[in-house]
Amino acid sequence: MELNPAEVAAIVPAYNEAGKIGAVVRKIPRKYASTVFVVDDASDDGTADEAREAGAERVLRHERNRGVGAGIRTGLLAAKAEGFPYAVILSGD
């Protein structure tokens, strides 16, 4: 079975990953996952802005730090709400 990249979202939970998150977002091959969701877990270092500038299609933000598990859950729920049947999880660093 070959997956259609338009059906796959990449979920990247991140906390204070400025200086790294841009490279992570740029390295995600869109031929496998068409949309990147970065979940900024209340970073205070510009993670969200760097993710947007690097091409993340969706940047979600927690108002307070909730941990990596909550970041994954937020990303998965957002991807599901947008109709993605498949998702992959990648580290923000």
CSV table of C-alpha atoms in Angstrom, one decimal:
chain,number,residue,atom,x,y,z
A,1,MET,CA,0.0,0.0,0.0
A,2,GLU,CA,1.3,3.4,-1.0
A,3,LEU,CA,0.1,6.4,1.0
A,4,ASN,CA,-1.0,9.6,-0.7
A,5,PRO,CA,1.1,12.4,0.9
A,6,ALA,CA,-2.0,14.6,1.0
A,7,GLU,CA,-3.4,12.2,3.6
A,8,VAL,CA,-0.4,12.4,5.9
A,9,ALA,CA,0.4,15.1,8.5
A,10,ALA,CA,3.7,15.4,10.3
A,11,ILE,CA,3.3,16.4,13.9
A,12,VAL,CA,6.2,18.1,15.6
A,13,PRO,CA,5.9,18.9,19.3
A,14,ALA,CA,8.5,21.6,20.3
A,15,TYR,CA,9.6,23.4,23.4
A,16,ASN,CA,12.2,26.1,23.2
A,17,GLU,CA,13.7,24.7,19.9
A,18,ALA,CA,14.6,28.0,18.3
A,19,GLY,CA,17.8,27.5,16.3
A,20,LYS,CA,16.7,23.9,15.5
A,21,ILE,CA,13.0,23.8,14.6
A,22,GLY,CA,13.5,25.5,11.2
A,23,ALA,CA,15.9,22.8,10.0
A,24,VAL,CA,13.6,20.1,11.2
A,25,VAL,CA,10.6,21.6,9.3
A,26,ARG,CA,12.6,22.1,6.2
A,27,LYS,CA,13.9,18.5,6.2
A,28,ILE,CA,10.5,16.9,6.3
A,29,PRO,CA,10.0,15.5,2.8
A,30,ARG,CA,6.6,16.8,1.5
A,31,LYS,CA,6.6,13.8,-0.8
A,32,TYR,CA,5.7,11.7,2.3
A,33,ALA,CA,3.8,14.2,4.4
A,34,SER,CA,2.1,17.2,2.8
A,35,THR,CA,1.4,19.2,5.9
A,36,VAL,CA,3.5,20.0,9.0
A,37,PHE,CA,1.9,20.8,12.3
A,38,VAL,CA,4.3,22.3,14.8
A,39,VAL,CA,2.9,22.4,18.4
A,40,ASP,CA,4.7,25.0,20.3
A,41,ASP,CA,4.5,24.1,24.0
A,42,ALA,CA,4.6,27.6,25.4
A,43,SER,CA,8.2,28.3,24.3
A,44,ASP,CA,9.7,31.6,25.2
A,45,ASP,CA,12.4,31.7,22.5
A,46,GLY,CA,10.8,32.2,19.1
A,47,THR,CA,10.1,28.6,18.2
A,48,ALA,CA,6.7,29.4,16.7
A,49,ASP,CA,8.0,32.2,14.5
A,50,GLU,CA,11.0,30.1,13.3
A,51,ALA,CA,8.6,27.2,12.4
A,52,ARG,CA,6.4,29.4,10.4
A,53,GLU,CA,9.3,31.0,8.5
A,54,ALA,CA,10.7,27.5,7.7
A,55,GLY,CA,7.4,26.5,6.1
A,56,ALA,CA,5.3,24.8,8.7
A,57,GLU,CA,1.7,24.8,7.4
A,58,ARG,CA,0.2,24.9,10.9
A,59,VAL,CA,1.7,26.2,14.1
A,60,LEU,CA,-0.4,25.6,17.2
A,61,ARG,CA,0.5,27.0,20.6
A,62,HIS,CA,-0.1,25.9,24.2
A,63,GLU,CA,-0.5,28.9,26.5
A,64,ARG,CA,1.3,27.0,29.3
A,65,ASN,CA,3.8,24.2,29.1
A,66,ARG,CA,2.0,20.9,29.1
A,67,GLY,CA,4.7,18.4,28.1
A,68,VAL,CA,5.5,16.4,25.0
A,69,GLY,CA,2.5,14.0,25.3
A,70,ALA,CA,0.1,16.9,25.3
A,71,GLY,CA,1.9,18.4,22.3
A,72,ILE,CA,1.5,15.1,20.4
A,73,ARG,CA,-2.2,14.9,21.4
A,74,THR,CA,-2.9,18.5,20.3
A,75,GLY,CA,-1.2,17.9,16.9
A,76,LEU,CA,-3.1,14.6,16.4
A,77,LEU,CA,-6.4,16.1,17.3
A,78,ALA,CA,-5.8,19.1,15.0
A,79,ALA,CA,-4.8,16.8,12.1
A,80,LYS,CA,-7.8,14.6,12.6
A,81,ALA,CA,-10.1,17.7,12.7
A,82,GLU,CA,-8.7,18.7,9.3
A,83,GLY,CA,-9.4,15.3,7.9
A,84,PHE,CA,-5.9,13.7,7.9
A,85,PRO,CA,-6.3,9.9,8.2
A,86,TYR,CA,-2.6,9.4,8.9
A,87,ALA,CA,0.0,11.2,10.9
A,88,VAL,CA,3.7,10.8,11.8
A,89,ILE,CA,5.4,12.2,14.9
A,90,LEU,CA,8.8,13.8,14.7
A,91,SER,CA,11.0,15.3,17.4
A,92,GLY,CA,11.4,19.1,17.4
A,93,ASP,CA,15.1,18.9,17.7
